[in-house]
């Protein structure tokens, strides 16, 4: 695929990422990343390409691998490579090729890292730790990646500091909820060209991503059932107007299933055996383990591709199950990922998290929250971009809010 369409895609998102553009204007003369090698493992689509180009403009030598075999857009990757960023990725890579690409990025011996899902930082601990000698720190984009890194840290094996970008308010309240909420339906609707209104949608997992998926499903007129393992999240789903039950109960009832749990085998063979003929299965969690593709293969003995991004599995009883995006992240495998304005905030946090690490070298290995100052700065820059003003506290009000006396 030629790079011209990739350049246009990058140009389009650039025009819709005011927070990053403001940071660019502020920092460009200072070149804060001069002399730094930055290794990135992110979904390689246009917004990510713009972040990589910006980091290079701010002085860094940048190398990037895609963070999922199906999320890389080849025209964007080519356009990015033409700017001088080192790119290791292609759409539809095998698992071995994917691992080799991540390794190639690690081999640049980075000072700073941006990861999405923990594969790059994982490799720098298990596999090629000798490549981590120059690492000052990393930043992780996702809930799943942080879960893995906190497990590594709990074992006492984390060898450098990592900023928990996912846990910033300006990240998960927007990216996880509204980003996933919109882009998952973008992927499902583009792939299927079917109506959502009137469908019985089963959302597995009611974290911030699941909340967004369910919210938008209801907005489009679906009936929504939520499955959960957490009693608090289940109560939230109920009070948001969803029905809550188990996947065993929901399996024979749903028309369309979306997994957003971060866990494995959430939709397993016993569920697939009782699903309606024509049920659609989509995953929006980081790894392709939430809908067990191995179980689908075993139950149905193979599949045929009925439309771009749609596999049809036929059960021995003739029932058909449709799997979107090979069970990988449906919003990136079947669409372009989150909207530009959302990734603008997430990637501004990434940029400022890297700058914080660079300005504070020698932090002990641990998972660190993104500071409130960075979080509020990103939120404020977004408001500034929108031209939305805020009230300011009077001194009396500030005093009132910070005093225990009435
Ligand atoms: N685009 C780039 N990274 C993404 C992510 N983690 N989720 C959705 N869209 C993205």
Coordinates of C-alpha atoms and ligand atoms in Angstrom, one line a residue:
X1 CA 0.0 0.0 0.0
X2 CA 1.4 3.4 -0.9
X3 CA 2.4 6.0 1.7
X4 CA 0.2 8.9 0.3
X5 CA -3.0 7.7 1.9
X6 CA -1.0 7.2 5.1
X7 CA 0.2 10.8 5.0
X8 CA -3.3 12.0 4.5
X9 CA -4.6 10.0 7.5
X10 CA -1.8 11.5 9.7
X11 CA -2.6 15.0 8.4
X12 CA -6.3 14.5 9.3
X13 CA -5.6 13.4 12.9
X14 CA -3.0 16.1 13.4
X15 CA -5.6 18.7 12.7
X16 CA -7.8 17.1 15.4
X17 CA -5.2 16.8 18.2
X18 CA -4.9 20.3 19.7
X19 CA -3.4 19.2 23.0
X20 CA -0.4 17.6 21.3
X21 CA -0.1 20.5 18.9
X22 CA 0.0 23.0 21.9
X23 CA 2.7 20.9 23.6
X24 CA 4.6 20.8 20.3
X25 CA 4.6 24.6 20.0
X26 CA 5.7 24.9 23.7
X27 CA 8.5 22.4 23.5
X28 CA 9.8 22.4 20.0
X29 CA 12.6 24.9 20.6
X30 CA 13.8 23.1 23.7
X31 CA 14.0 19.7 22.0
X32 CA 13.6 18.0 25.4
X33 CA 14.2 14.5 24.0
X34 CA 17.5 15.3 22.2
X35 CA 19.9 12.4 22.7
X36 CA 17.2 10.1 23.8
X37 CA 16.3 6.8 22.1
X38 CA 12.6 6.2 22.5
X39 CA 11.1 2.7 21.8
X40 CA 7.4 2.5 21.2
X41 CA 5.0 -0.5 21.1
X42 CA 1.6 1.0 20.2
X43 CA -1.2 0.3 17.8
X44 CA 0.3 1.6 14.6
X45 CA -2.4 3.8 13.1
X46 CA -2.4 7.5 12.3
X47 CA -2.7 9.0 15.8
X48 CA 0.2 6.9 17.0
X49 CA 2.2 7.9 13.9
X50 CA 1.7 11.5 14.8
X51 CA 2.9 10.9 18.4
X52 CA 6.0 9.2 17.0
X53 CA 6.7 12.0 14.6
X54 CA 6.2 14.6 17.3
X55 CA 8.7 12.8 19.7
X56 CA 11.2 12.8 16.8
X57 CA 10.6 16.5 16.2
X58 CA 11.3 17.0 19.9
X59 CA 14.7 15.5 19.4
X60 CA 14.4 11.8 20.0
X61 CA 15.5 8.9 17.9
X62 CA 12.3 6.9 17.6
X63 CA 11.7 3.2 16.8
X64 CA 8.2 1.7 16.8
X65 CA 6.6 -1.7 16.6
X66 CA 2.8 -2.3 16.4
X67 CA 1.2 -3.6 19.5
X68 CA -1.1 -6.0 17.8
X69 CA -0.7 -7.9 14.5
X70 CA -4.0 -6.6 13.1
X71 CA -3.9 -3.0 14.2
X72 CA -1.1 -1.8 12.1
X73 CA -2.1 0.1 9.0
X74 CA 0.5 -0.4 6.3
X75 CA 0.0 2.9 4.5
X76 CA 0.5 4.8 7.8
X77 CA 3.5 2.6 8.7
X78 CA 5.1 3.4 5.3
X79 CA 4.4 7.2 5.6
X80 CA 5.9 7.2 9.1
X81 CA 9.0 5.3 8.0
X82 CA 9.5 8.0 5.3
X83 CA 9.8 10.6 8.0
X84 CA 12.9 8.8 9.4
X85 CA 11.2 7.0 12.3
X86 CA 12.4 3.4 12.5
X87 CA 9.3 1.2 11.8
X88 CA 9.0 -2.5 12.5
X89 CA 5.5 -3.8 11.7
X90 CA 3.1 -4.9 9.1
X91 CA -0.6 -5.7 9.1
X92 CA -1.4 -9.3 9.5
X93 CA 2.0 -10.4 10.9
X94 CA 2.3 -13.9 12.4
X95 CA 2.9 -14.2 16.1
X96 CA 6.6 -14.9 15.3
X97 CA 6.9 -11.9 13.1
X98 CA 5.1 -9.8 15.8
X99 CA 7.6 -10.9 18.4
X100 CA 10.6 -10.2 16.1
X101 CA 9.3 -6.7 15.5
X102 CA 9.0 -6.0 19.2
X103 CA 12.5 -7.4 19.7
X104 CA 13.9 -5.2 16.9
X105 CA 12.6 -2.1 18.7
X106 CA 14.1 -3.3 22.0
X107 CA 17.4 -3.8 20.2
X108 CA 17.7 0.0 19.7
X109 CA 18.6 0.0 23.5
X110 CA 16.1 2.6 24.4
X111 CA 16.3 5.3 27.1
X112 CA 12.5 5.7 27.3
X113 CA 9.6 3.4 26.4
X114 CA 6.0 3.7 25.5
X115 CA 4.1 0.4 25.8
X116 CA 0.6 -0.8 25.1
X117 CA -0.1 -4.1 26.8
X118 CA 3.3 -4.7 28.3
X119 CA 4.9 -6.8 25.6
X120 CA 7.9 -4.5 25.0
X121 CA 8.6 -4.0 28.7
X122 CA 8.0 -7.7 29.3
X123 CA 10.6 -8.6 26.7
X124 CA 13.1 -6.2 28.4
X125 CA 12.6 -8.3 31.6
X126 CA 12.0 -11.9 30.3
X127 CA 14.0 -12.6 27.2
X128 CA 16.4 -9.7 26.5
X129 CA 17.1 -7.9 29.8
X130 CA 20.6 -6.9 28.5
X131 CA 18.8 -4.5 26.2
X132 CA 17.4 -2.5 29.2
X133 CA 20.7 -1.2 30.5
X134 CA 20.1 2.3 29.3
X135 CA 16.4 2.5 30.2
X136 CA 15.4 5.5 32.3
X137 CA 11.8 4.5 32.5
X138 CA 8.6 3.5 30.6
X139 CA 5.0 4.5 30.3
X140 CA 2.1 2.0 29.9
X141 CA -1.1 2.8 28.1
X142 CA -3.5 0.1 29.2
X143 CA -5.3 -1.6 32.1
X144 CA -4.0 -5.0 30.9
X145 CA -0.4 -3.8 30.6
X146 CA -0.4 -2.3 34.1
X147 CA -1.9 -5.5 35.5
X148 CA 1.1 -7.4 34.1
X149 CA 3.6 -4.8 35.2
X150 CA 2.2 -4.7 38.8
X151 CA 2.5 -8.5 38.9
X152 CA 6.2 -8.1 37.8
X153 CA 6.7 -5.4 40.4
X154 CA 5.1 -7.6 43.2
X155 CA 7.6 -10.3 42.4
X156 CA 10.3 -7.7 42.9
X157 CA 11.5 -8.1 39.3
X158 CA 10.6 -4.7 37.8
X159 CA 13.9 -3.2 36.7
X160 CA 13.0 0.4 35.9
X161 CA 10.2 2.9 36.8
X162 CA 7.0 2.8 34.8
X163 CA 4.3 5.6 34.7
X164 CA 0.8 4.3 34.9
X165 CA -0.7 6.4 32.1
X166 CA -3.8 4.3 32.0
X167 CA -4.7 5.3 35.5
X168 CA -4.6 9.0 35.0
X169 CA -8.1 10.6 35.1
X170 CA -7.6 12.3 31.8
X171 CA -7.0 8.8 30.4
X172 CA -9.4 6.3 31.6
X173 CA -12.4 8.6 32.0
X174 CA -12.2 9.5 28.4
X175 CA -10.1 6.9 26.4
X176 CA -11.4 3.8 28.2
X177 CA -15.0 5.0 28.5
X178 CA -15.8 7.2 25.5
X179 CA -13.0 6.1 23.3
X180 CA -13.7 2.4 23.6
X181 CA -17.5 3.1 23.7
X182 CA -17.4 4.7 20.3
X183 CA -14.6 2.8 18.5
X184 CA -15.9 -0.6 19.4
X185 CA -19.2 0.2 17.8
X186 CA -17.4 1.8 14.9
X187 CA -15.5 -1.5 14.4
X188 CA -18.6 -3.7 14.8
X189 CA -20.8 -1.5 12.5
X190 CA -18.1 -1.2 9.8
X191 CA -17.4 -5.0 9.8
X192 CA -21.0 -6.1 9.8
X193 CA -23.1 -3.3 8.3
X194 CA -25.9 -4.5 10.6
X195 CA -28.3 -2.5 12.8
X196 CA -27.6 -2.3 16.5
X197 CA -31.1 -1.0 17.5
X198 CA -33.3 -3.8 18.8
X199 CA -30.4 -6.3 19.2
X200 CA -29.8 -8.0 22.5
X201 CA -26.2 -7.0 23.3
X202 CA -24.2 -8.9 26.0
X203 CA -21.3 -6.9 27.4
X204 CA -18.8 -9.0 29.4
X205 CA -17.0 -6.8 31.9
X206 CA -18.2 -3.4 33.4
X207 CA -14.9 -1.6 33.9
X208 CA -14.5 1.8 32.3
X209 CA -14.3 0.2 28.8
X210 CA -17.3 -2.0 29.4
X211 CA -19.2 1.0 30.7
X212 CA -18.6 2.9 27.5
X213 CA -19.5 -0.1 25.3
X214 CA -22.8 -0.6 27.2
X215 CA -23.6 3.1 27.2
X216 CA -23.3 3.5 23.5
X217 CA -25.1 0.2 22.8
X218 CA -28.1 1.6 24.8
X219 CA -27.8 4.9 23.0
X220 CA -28.2 3.1 19.7
X221 CA -31.3 1.2 20.9
X222 CA -29.9 -2.1 22.0
X223 CA -31.1 -4.1 25.0
X224 CA -28.0 -4.6 27.1
X225 CA -27.1 -7.4 29.5
X226 CA -23.9 -7.2 31.5
X227 CA -21.9 -10.1 33.0
X228 CA -19.5 -9.4 35.8
X229 CA -17.4 -11.0 38.5
X230 CA -17.2 -7.9 40.7
X231 CA -20.2 -7.1 42.9
X232 CA -19.6 -3.3 42.9
X233 CA -19.4 -3.1 39.1
X234 CA -22.4 -5.4 38.8
X235 CA -24.4 -2.9 41.0
X236 CA -23.2 0.0 38.8
X237 CA -24.5 -1.8 35.7
X238 CA -27.8 -2.4 37.3
X239 CA -28.2 1.3 38.3
X240 CA -27.1 2.4 34.8
X241 CA -30.2 0.5 33.6
X242 CA -28.6 -2.8 32.4
X243 CA -29.7 -6.3 33.2
X244 CA -26.9 -8.3 35.0
X245 CA -26.7 -12.1 34.8
X246 CA -24.1 -14.8 34.2
X247 CA -22.6 -15.7 30.8
X248 CA -24.2 -19.1 31.2
X249 CA -27.6 -17.5 31.4
X250 CA -26.9 -14.8 28.7
X251 CA -25.3 -17.1 26.1
X252 CA -28.5 -18.5 24.6
X253 CA -30.2 -15.1 24.7
X254 CA -27.7 -12.7 23.1
X255 CA -27.5 -11.5 19.5
X256 CA -24.1 -9.9 19.9
X257 CA -21.5 -10.4 22.5
X258 CA -18.6 -8.0 23.3
X259 CA -15.9 -9.1 25.8
X260 CA -14.1 -6.3 27.7
X261 CA -12.8 -8.1 30.7
X262 CA -9.0 -8.4 30.5
X263 CA -9.5 -12.1 31.4
X264 CA -9.4 -15.3 29.4
X265 CA -12.1 -17.8 28.3
X266 CA -14.9 -15.5 29.1
X267 CA -16.9 -16.9 26.1
X268 CA -16.0 -20.6 26.1
X269 CA -17.2 -23.7 24.4
X270 CA -20.1 -24.3 26.7
X271 CA -21.4 -20.9 25.8
X272 CA -20.8 -21.3 22.1
X273 CA -22.7 -24.6 22.1
X274 CA -26.0 -22.9 23.3
X275 CA -25.8 -19.6 21.4
X276 CA -28.4 -18.6 18.9
X277 CA -27.8 -19.3 15.2
X278 CA -26.2 -16.2 13.8
X279 CA -24.8 -14.8 17.1
X280 CA -21.9 -12.4 16.6
X281 CA -18.8 -12.4 18.8
X282 CA -16.5 -9.5 19.2
X283 CA -13.6 -8.8 21.6
X284 CA -12.5 -5.4 22.9
X285 CA -10.0 -6.6 25.5
X286 CA -6.3 -6.2 24.8
X287 CA -5.5 -9.9 24.1
X288 CA -7.4 -12.4 21.8
X289 CA -8.1 -14.8 24.7
X290 CA -11.5 -13.5 25.9
X291 CA -13.5 -15.3 23.3
X292 CA -11.7 -18.7 23.1
X293 CA -10.9 -19.0 19.4
X294 CA -9.4 -22.4 20.2
X295 CA -12.8 -23.6 21.5
X296 CA -14.5 -22.2 18.4
X297 CA -12.1 -24.1 16.2
X298 CA -12.6 -27.3 18.2
X299 CA -16.3 -27.0 18.3
X300 CA -16.7 -26.1 14.6
X301 CA -13.6 -27.6 13.0
X302 CA -12.7 -24.5 11.0
X303 CA -14.3 -21.4 9.5
X304 CA -14.8 -19.5 6.3
X305 CA -14.4 -15.8 5.8
X306 CA -17.8 -14.3 4.7
X307 CA -16.8 -10.7 4.7
X308 CA -13.7 -8.7 5.5
X309 CA -13.0 -9.2 9.2
X310 CA -15.8 -11.8 9.7
X311 CA -15.2 -15.5 10.2
X312 CA -18.2 -17.8 10.1
X313 CA -17.9 -20.9 12.3
X314 CA -20.6 -23.6 11.8
X315 CA -21.4 -25.9 14.7
X316 CA -22.2 -29.6 14.1
X317 CA -25.9 -28.7 14.7
X318 CA -25.7 -26.2 11.8
X319 CA -25.7 -23.1 14.1
X320 CA -23.6 -20.3 12.8
X321 CA -21.4 -18.1 14.9
X322 CA -19.7 -15.0 13.5
X323 CA -16.3 -13.9 14.9
X324 CA -15.2 -10.3 14.2
X325 CA -11.5 -9.4 13.7
X326 CA -10.2 -12.8 14.5
X327 CA -11.1 -12.2 18.2
X328 CA -8.6 -9.4 18.4
X329 CA -9.5 -5.8 19.5
X330 CA -12.5 -5.2 17.3
X331 CA -12.0 -1.4 17.3
X332 CA -8.5 -1.6 15.9
X333 CA -8.8 -4.8 13.8
X334 CA -12.0 -3.6 12.1
X335 CA -11.7 0.2 12.4
X336 CA -9.2 2.9 13.2
X337 CA -9.1 2.7 17.0
X338 CA -10.3 5.6 19.2
X339 CA -11.2 9.0 17.9
X340 CA -8.4 11.5 17.4
X341 CA -9.6 13.9 20.1
X342 CA -9.5 11.1 22.6
X343 CA -6.0 9.8 21.7
X344 CA -4.9 13.5 21.8
X345 CA -5.4 13.4 25.6
X346 CA -3.9 9.9 26.1
X347 CA -0.9 10.6 24.0
X348 CA -0.3 14.0 25.6
X349 CA -0.2 12.1 28.9
X350 CA 2.3 9.7 27.3
X351 CA 4.5 12.6 26.1
X352 CA 4.4 14.4 29.5
X353 CA 5.1 11.1 31.4
X354 CA 8.2 10.5 29.3
X355 CA 9.3 14.1 29.9
X356 CA 8.8 13.6 33.6
X357 CA 10.9 10.4 33.6
X358 CA 13.7 12.2 31.6
X359 CA 13.6 15.1 34.0
X360 CA 13.7 12.8 37.1
X361 CA 16.2 10.1 36.3
X362 CA 17.1 7.5 38.9
X363 CA 13.6 6.8 40.2
X364 CA 13.6 3.4 41.9
X365 CA 11.8 0.7 39.9
X366 CA 8.1 0.8 40.7
X367 CA 4.8 1.6 39.0
X368 CA 4.2 5.4 39.5
X369 CA 0.9 7.3 39.1
X370 CA 1.0 10.2 36.6
X371 CA 1.1 13.4 38.8
X372 CA -2.0 15.4 39.3
X373 CA -0.3 18.4 37.7
X374 CA 0.2 16.5 34.5
X375 CA -3.3 15.1 34.6
X376 CA -4.9 18.5 35.2
X377 CA -2.7 20.1 32.6
X378 CA -3.9 17.8 29.9
X379 CA -7.5 18.3 30.9
X380 CA -7.0 22.1 30.9
X381 CA -5.3 22.1 27.5
X382 CA -8.2 20.2 26.0
X383 CA -10.6 22.8 27.4
X384 CA -8.4 25.5 26.0
X385 CA -8.5 23.8 22.6
X386 CA -12.3 23.7 22.8
X387 CA -12.5 27.3 23.9
X388 CA -14.4 26.3 27.0
X389 CA -13.8 28.6 30.0
X390 CA -13.7 27.6 33.7
X391 CA -14.9 29.5 36.7
X392 CA -12.1 30.4 39.2
X393 CA -12.4 30.2 43.0
X394 CA -12.4 33.5 44.9
X395 CA -9.8 33.6 47.7
X396 CA -12.7 33.2 50.2
X397 CA -14.0 30.1 48.4
X398 CA -10.5 28.6 48.2
X399 CA -10.2 29.2 52.0
X400 CA -13.6 27.7 52.7
X401 CA -12.8 24.6 50.7
X402 CA -9.4 24.1 52.5
X403 CA -10.6 24.8 56.1
X404 CA -12.2 22.4 58.5
X405 CA -14.2 25.2 60.2
X406 CA -17.6 26.2 58.9
Ligands
LIG1 N1 -4.9 4.1 18.8 C1 -3.7 4.0 19.2 N2 -3.6 3.3 20.4 C2 -4.8 3.0 20.7 C3 -5.4 2.3 21.8 N3 -4.7 1.8 22.8 N4 -6.8 2.1 21.8 C4 -7.5 2.6 20.8 N5 -7.0 3.2 19.7 C5 -5.7 3.5 19.7

